[in-house]
CSV table of C-alpha atoms and ligand atoms in Angstrom, one decimal:
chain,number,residue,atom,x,y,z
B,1,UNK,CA,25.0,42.7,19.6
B,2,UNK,CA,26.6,38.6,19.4
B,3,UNK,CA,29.9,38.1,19.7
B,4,UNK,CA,29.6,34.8,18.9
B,5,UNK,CA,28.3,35.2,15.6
B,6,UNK,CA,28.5,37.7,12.8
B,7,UNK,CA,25.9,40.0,11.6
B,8,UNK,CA,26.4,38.0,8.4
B,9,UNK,CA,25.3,34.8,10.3
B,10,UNK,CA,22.6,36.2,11.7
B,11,UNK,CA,21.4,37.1,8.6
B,12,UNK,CA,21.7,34.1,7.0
B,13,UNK,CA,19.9,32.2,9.5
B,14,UNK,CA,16.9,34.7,9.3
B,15,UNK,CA,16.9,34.2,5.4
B,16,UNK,CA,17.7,30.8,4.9
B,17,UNK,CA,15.9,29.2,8.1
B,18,UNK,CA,19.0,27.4,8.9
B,19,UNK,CA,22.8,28.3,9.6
B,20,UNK,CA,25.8,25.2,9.9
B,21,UNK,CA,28.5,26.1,12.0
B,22,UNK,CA,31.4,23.7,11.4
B,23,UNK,CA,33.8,22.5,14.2
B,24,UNK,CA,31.9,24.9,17.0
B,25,UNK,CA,31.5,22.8,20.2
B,26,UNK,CA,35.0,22.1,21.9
B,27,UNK,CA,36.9,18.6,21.8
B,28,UNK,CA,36.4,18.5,25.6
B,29,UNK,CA,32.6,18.8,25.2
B,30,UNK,CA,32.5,16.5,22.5
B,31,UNK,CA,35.0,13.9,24.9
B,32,UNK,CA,32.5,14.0,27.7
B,33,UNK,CA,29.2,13.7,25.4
B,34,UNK,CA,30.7,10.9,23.9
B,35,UNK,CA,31.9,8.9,26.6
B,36,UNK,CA,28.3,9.5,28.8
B,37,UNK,CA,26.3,8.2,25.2
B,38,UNK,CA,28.7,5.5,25.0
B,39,UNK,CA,27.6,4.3,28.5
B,40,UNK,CA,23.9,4.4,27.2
B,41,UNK,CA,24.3,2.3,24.6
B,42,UNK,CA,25.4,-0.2,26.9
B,43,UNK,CA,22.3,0.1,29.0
B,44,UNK,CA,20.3,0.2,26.0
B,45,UNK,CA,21.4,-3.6,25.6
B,46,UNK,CA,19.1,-4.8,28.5
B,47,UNK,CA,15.5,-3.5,26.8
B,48,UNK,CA,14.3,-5.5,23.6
B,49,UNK,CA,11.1,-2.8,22.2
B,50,UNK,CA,11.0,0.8,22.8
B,51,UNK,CA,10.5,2.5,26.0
B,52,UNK,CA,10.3,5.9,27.4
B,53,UNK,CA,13.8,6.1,27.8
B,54,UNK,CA,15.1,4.7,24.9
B,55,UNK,CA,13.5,4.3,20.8
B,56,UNK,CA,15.1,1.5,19.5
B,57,UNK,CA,14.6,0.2,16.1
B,58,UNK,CA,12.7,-3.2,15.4
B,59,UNK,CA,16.0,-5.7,15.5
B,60,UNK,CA,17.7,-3.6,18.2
B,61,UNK,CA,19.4,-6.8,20.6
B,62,UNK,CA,21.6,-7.4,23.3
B,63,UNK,CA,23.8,-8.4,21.0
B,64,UNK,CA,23.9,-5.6,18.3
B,65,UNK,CA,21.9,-2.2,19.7
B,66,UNK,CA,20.4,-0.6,17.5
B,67,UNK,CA,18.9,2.4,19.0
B,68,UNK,CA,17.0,5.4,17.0
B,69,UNK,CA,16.9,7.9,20.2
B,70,UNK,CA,17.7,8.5,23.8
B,71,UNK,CA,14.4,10.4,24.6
B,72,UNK,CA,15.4,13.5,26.5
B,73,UNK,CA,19.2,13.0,27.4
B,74,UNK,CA,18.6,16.2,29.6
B,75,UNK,CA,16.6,14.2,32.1
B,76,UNK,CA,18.7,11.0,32.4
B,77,UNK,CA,22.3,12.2,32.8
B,78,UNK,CA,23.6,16.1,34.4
B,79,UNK,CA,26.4,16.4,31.6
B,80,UNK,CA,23.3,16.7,29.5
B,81,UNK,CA,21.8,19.4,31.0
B,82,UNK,CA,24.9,21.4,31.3
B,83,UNK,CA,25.6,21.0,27.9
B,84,UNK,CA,22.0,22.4,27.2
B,85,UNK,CA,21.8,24.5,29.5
B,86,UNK,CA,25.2,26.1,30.1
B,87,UNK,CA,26.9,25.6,27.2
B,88,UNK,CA,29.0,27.6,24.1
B,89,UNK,CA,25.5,26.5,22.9
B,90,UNK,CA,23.5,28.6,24.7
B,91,UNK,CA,25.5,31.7,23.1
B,92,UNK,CA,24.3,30.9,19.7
B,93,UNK,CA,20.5,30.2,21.0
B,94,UNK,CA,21.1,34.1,22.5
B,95,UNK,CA,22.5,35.9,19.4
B,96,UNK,CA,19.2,34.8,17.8
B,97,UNK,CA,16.5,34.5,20.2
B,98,UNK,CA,17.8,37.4,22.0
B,99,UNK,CA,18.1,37.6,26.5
B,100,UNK,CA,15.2,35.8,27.6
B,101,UNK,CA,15.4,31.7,26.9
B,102,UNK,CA,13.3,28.8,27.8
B,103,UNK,CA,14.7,25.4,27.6
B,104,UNK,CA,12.2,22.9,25.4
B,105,UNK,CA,13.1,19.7,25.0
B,106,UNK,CA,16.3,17.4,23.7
B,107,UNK,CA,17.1,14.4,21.8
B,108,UNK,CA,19.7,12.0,20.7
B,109,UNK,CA,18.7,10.4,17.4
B,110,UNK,CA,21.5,7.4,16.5
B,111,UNK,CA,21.0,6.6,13.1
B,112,UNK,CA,22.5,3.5,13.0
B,113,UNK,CA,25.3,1.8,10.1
B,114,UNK,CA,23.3,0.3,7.3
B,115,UNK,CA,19.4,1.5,8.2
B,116,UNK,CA,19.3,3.8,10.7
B,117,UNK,CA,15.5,5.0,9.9
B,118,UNK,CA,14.5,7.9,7.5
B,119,UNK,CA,13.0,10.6,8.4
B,120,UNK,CA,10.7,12.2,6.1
B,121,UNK,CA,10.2,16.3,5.3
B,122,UNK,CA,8.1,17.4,8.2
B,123,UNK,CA,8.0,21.1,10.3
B,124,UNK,CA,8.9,20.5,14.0
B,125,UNK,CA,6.2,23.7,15.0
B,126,UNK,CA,3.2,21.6,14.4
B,127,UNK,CA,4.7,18.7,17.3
B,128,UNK,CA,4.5,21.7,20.0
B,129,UNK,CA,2.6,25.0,18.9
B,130,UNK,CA,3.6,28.1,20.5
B,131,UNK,CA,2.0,31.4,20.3
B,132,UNK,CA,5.2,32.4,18.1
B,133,UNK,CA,8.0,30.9,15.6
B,134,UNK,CA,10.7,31.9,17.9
B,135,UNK,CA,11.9,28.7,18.5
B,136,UNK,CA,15.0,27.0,17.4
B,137,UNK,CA,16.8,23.7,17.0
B,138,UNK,CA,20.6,23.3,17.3
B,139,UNK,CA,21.9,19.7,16.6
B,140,UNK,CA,25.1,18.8,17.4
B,141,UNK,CA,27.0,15.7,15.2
B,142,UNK,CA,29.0,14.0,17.9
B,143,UNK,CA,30.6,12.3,15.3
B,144,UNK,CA,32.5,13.3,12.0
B,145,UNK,CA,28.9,13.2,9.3
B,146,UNK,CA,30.1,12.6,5.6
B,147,UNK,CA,27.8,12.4,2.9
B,148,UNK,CA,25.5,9.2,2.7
B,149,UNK,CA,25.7,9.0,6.7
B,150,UNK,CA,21.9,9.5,7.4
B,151,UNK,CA,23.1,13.8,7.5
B,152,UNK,CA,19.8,15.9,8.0
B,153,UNK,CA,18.5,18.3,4.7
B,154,UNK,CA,17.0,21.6,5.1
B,155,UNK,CA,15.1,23.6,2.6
B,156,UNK,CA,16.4,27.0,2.4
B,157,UNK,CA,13.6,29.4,3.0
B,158,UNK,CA,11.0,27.1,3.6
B,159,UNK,CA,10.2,28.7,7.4
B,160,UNK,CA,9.3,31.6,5.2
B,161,UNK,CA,6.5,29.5,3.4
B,162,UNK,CA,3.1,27.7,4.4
B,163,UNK,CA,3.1,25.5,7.6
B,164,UNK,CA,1.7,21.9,6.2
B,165,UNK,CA,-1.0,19.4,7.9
B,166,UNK,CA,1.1,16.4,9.0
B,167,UNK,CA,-2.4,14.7,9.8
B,168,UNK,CA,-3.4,11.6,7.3
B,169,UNK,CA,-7.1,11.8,7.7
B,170,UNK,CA,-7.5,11.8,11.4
B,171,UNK,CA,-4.1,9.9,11.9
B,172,UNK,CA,-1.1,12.1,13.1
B,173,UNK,CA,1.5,11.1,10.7
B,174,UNK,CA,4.2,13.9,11.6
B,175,UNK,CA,5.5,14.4,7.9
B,176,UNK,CA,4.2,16.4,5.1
B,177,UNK,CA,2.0,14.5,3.0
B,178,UNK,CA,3.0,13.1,-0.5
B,179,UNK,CA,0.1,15.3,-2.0
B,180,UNK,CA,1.7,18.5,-0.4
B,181,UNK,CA,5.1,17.5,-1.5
B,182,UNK,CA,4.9,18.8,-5.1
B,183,UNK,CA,4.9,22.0,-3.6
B,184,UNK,CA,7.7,21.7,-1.6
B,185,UNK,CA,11.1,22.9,-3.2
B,186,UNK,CA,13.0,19.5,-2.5
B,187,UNK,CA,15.6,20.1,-5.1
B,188,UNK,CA,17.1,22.7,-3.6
B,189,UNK,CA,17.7,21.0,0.1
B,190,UNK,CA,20.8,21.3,1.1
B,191,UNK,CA,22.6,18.6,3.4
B,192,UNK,CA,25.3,20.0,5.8
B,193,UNK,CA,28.2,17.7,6.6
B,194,UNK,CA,30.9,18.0,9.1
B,195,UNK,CA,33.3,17.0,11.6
B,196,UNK,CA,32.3,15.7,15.2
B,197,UNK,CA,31.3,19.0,16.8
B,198,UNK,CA,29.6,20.6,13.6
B,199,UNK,CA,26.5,22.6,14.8
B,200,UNK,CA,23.0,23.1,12.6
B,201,UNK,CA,20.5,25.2,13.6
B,202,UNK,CA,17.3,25.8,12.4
B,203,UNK,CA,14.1,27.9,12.6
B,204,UNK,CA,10.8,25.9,14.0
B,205,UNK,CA,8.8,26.4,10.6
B,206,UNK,CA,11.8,25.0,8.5
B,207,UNK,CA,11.2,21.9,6.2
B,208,UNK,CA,13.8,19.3,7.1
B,209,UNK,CA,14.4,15.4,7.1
B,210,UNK,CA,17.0,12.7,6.8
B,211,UNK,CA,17.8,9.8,4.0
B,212,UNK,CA,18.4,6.4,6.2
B,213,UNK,CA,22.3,5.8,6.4
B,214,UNK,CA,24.2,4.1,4.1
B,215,UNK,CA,27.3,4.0,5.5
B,216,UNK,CA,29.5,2.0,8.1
B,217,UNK,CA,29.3,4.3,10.3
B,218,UNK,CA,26.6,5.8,12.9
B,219,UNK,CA,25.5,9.2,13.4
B,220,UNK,CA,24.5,10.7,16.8
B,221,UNK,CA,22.8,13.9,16.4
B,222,UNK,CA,22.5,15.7,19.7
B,223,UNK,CA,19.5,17.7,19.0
B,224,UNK,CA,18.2,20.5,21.9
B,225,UNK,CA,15.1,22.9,21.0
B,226,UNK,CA,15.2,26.3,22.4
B,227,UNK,CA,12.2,29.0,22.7
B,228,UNK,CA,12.3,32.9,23.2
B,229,UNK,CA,10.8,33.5,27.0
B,230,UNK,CA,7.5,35.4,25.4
B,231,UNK,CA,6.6,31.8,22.9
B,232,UNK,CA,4.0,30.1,24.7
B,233,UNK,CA,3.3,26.3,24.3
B,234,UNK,CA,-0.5,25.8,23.6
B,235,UNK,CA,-0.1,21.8,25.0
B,236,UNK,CA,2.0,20.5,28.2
B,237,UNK,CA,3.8,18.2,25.9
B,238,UNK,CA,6.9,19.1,28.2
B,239,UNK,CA,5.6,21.4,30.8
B,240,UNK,CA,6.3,19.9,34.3
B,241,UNK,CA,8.6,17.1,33.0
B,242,UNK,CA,11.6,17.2,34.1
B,243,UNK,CA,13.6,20.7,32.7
B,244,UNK,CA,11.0,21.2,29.9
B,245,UNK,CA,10.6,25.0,29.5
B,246,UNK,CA,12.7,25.7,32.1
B,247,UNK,CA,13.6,29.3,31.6
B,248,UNK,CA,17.8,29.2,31.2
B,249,UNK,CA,18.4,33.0,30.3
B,250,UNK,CA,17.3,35.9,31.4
B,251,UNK,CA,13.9,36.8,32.7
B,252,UNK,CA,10.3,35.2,32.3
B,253,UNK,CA,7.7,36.6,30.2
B,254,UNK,CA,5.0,38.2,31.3
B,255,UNK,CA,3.0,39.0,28.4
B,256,UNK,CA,2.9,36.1,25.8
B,257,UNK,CA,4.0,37.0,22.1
B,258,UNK,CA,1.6,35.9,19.6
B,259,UNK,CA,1.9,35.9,15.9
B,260,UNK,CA,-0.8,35.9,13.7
B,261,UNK,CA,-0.1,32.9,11.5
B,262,UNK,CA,-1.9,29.8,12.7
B,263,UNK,CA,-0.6,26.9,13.8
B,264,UNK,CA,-1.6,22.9,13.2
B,265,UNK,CA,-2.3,21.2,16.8
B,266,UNK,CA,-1.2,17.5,17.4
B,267,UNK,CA,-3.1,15.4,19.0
B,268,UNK,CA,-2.3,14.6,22.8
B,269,UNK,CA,-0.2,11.8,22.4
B,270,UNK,CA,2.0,12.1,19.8
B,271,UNK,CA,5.3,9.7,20.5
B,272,UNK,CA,8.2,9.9,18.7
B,273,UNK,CA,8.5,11.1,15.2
B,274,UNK,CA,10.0,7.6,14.6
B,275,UNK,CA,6.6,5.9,15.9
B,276,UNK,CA,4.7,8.8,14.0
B,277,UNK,CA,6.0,8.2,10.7
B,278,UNK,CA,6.9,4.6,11.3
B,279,UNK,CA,3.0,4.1,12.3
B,280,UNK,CA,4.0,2.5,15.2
B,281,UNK,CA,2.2,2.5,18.6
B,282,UNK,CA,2.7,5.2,21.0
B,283,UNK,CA,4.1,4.4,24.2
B,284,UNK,CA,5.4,8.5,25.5
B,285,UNK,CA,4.8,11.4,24.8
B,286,UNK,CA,7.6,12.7,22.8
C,1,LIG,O1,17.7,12.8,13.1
C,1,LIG,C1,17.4,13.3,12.1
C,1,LIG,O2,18.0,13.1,11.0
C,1,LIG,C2,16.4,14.4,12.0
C,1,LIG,C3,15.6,14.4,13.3
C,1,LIG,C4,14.4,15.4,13.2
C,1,LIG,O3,14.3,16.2,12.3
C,1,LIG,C5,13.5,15.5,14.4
C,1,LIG,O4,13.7,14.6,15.3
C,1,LIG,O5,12.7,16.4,14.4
């Protein structure tokens, strides 16, 4: 039984895919995130193309930053990690993937004012197959998100449907393909806004993307993926890197979990889905 959210919840994220919880993570947690991404930035100022710490986007400078991502926040600063691993956050990765929880993998994508980069429908499964779906996302807005800010869209029920080949031919493109996309029920996505501390999570299967933003503004989303102990990773994409499925909750599986839909495998290196879909050069793995 969760205390921390309602049967009603529950239910809605097992329906829809997704669940938004406005206003969830605490003004002190927000404070502290804030302040250790601010200092980032800064550093960010010294690199001119993307590394593995940072994604920048083509005219990041000095001058004017303009990053895409802080590739996994968890293993550059400890207020990170205690946010992943410790936090009000970890309640809600409970109430739905029950006692037992490995750590995956986290990200900061920026989004920045006036750009900030699309990104197109894709399922996040088909980056790091497991031997099951239960695996979940929860993003975090560090800032207020209005409409036209770059917010992410999910479509409702789509982790119920098909899994898609985000391959090109023999390129890895990590999107669904325009010839899939008639199939896909775009109309219907819905694009959660919020205040700074607004949480989304969603299933591993879901369809979901961004619109670049329009605004003035930028939008961190704090992004931290989450599996049930007995989901399996079929590639090392994060295994033995720094707290990638680090077990945070409970006990370790013994017996792996499989479930009988397949799932698309990426190819070993697979960058960011920035360099995927931006068909940019790969220089780490995630
Ligand atoms: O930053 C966003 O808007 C979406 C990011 C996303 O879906 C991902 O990184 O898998």
């Amino acid at each position: 039984m969760s205390t921390i959210l309602t049967d009603t919840q529950i239910e809605h994220y097992q329906r829809e895919g997704y669940l938004v919880l406005n206003n969830f993570v605490s003004a002190e947690w927000l404070a502290r995130l804030n302040e250790v991404t601010g200092e980032f930035v800064e550093l960010s100022r010294a690199i001119s193309e993307s590394n593995g710490q940072f994604d920048v986007e083509p005219d990041h400078s000095a001058e004017a930053p303009r990053l895409r991502r802080l590739n996994s926040p968890v293993d550059q600063h400890p207020i990170y990690w205690e946010f992943s691993s410790q936090s009000e956050i970890v309640d809600l990765a409970e109430a739905i993937l029950g006692p037992d929880i490995k750590f995956h993998h986290s990200k900061l994508n920026f989004k920045y004012p006036r750009g900030g980069e699309e990104v197109k429908w894709h399922q996040d499964i088909q980056f790091w197959p497991h031997t099951n779906y239960d695996l979940i996302t929860i993003g975090v807005y560090l800032q207020d998100v209005v409409e036209g800010q770059g917010e992410m869209g999910f479509i409702p029920r789509s982790h119920a449907g098909d899994l898609y080949d985000q391959y090109d031919g023999d390129r890895w493109t990590g999107y669904i393909q325009d010839r899939d996309l008639g199939d896909v029920d775009t109309e219907n996505a819905v694009f959660p806004t919020g205040k700074a501390g607004t949480v989304t999570i969603h299933n591993c299967r879901m369809i979901h993307g961004s619109f670049p933003n329009n605004s003035d503004l930028q939008r961190p989303l704090l992004l931290q993926t989450y599996t049930a102990a007995d989901a399996f990773a079929y590639t090392d994409l994060v295994r033995g890197k720094g707290h990638g499925e680090e077990l945070i909750r409970g006990k370790t599986a013994r017996w792996a979990r499989h479930d009988p839909r397949p799932c698309l495998v990426p190819p070993t290196k697979i960058g960011t889905i920035f360099q995927a879909q931006q068909k940019e050069s790969v220089n780490n793995m995630m």
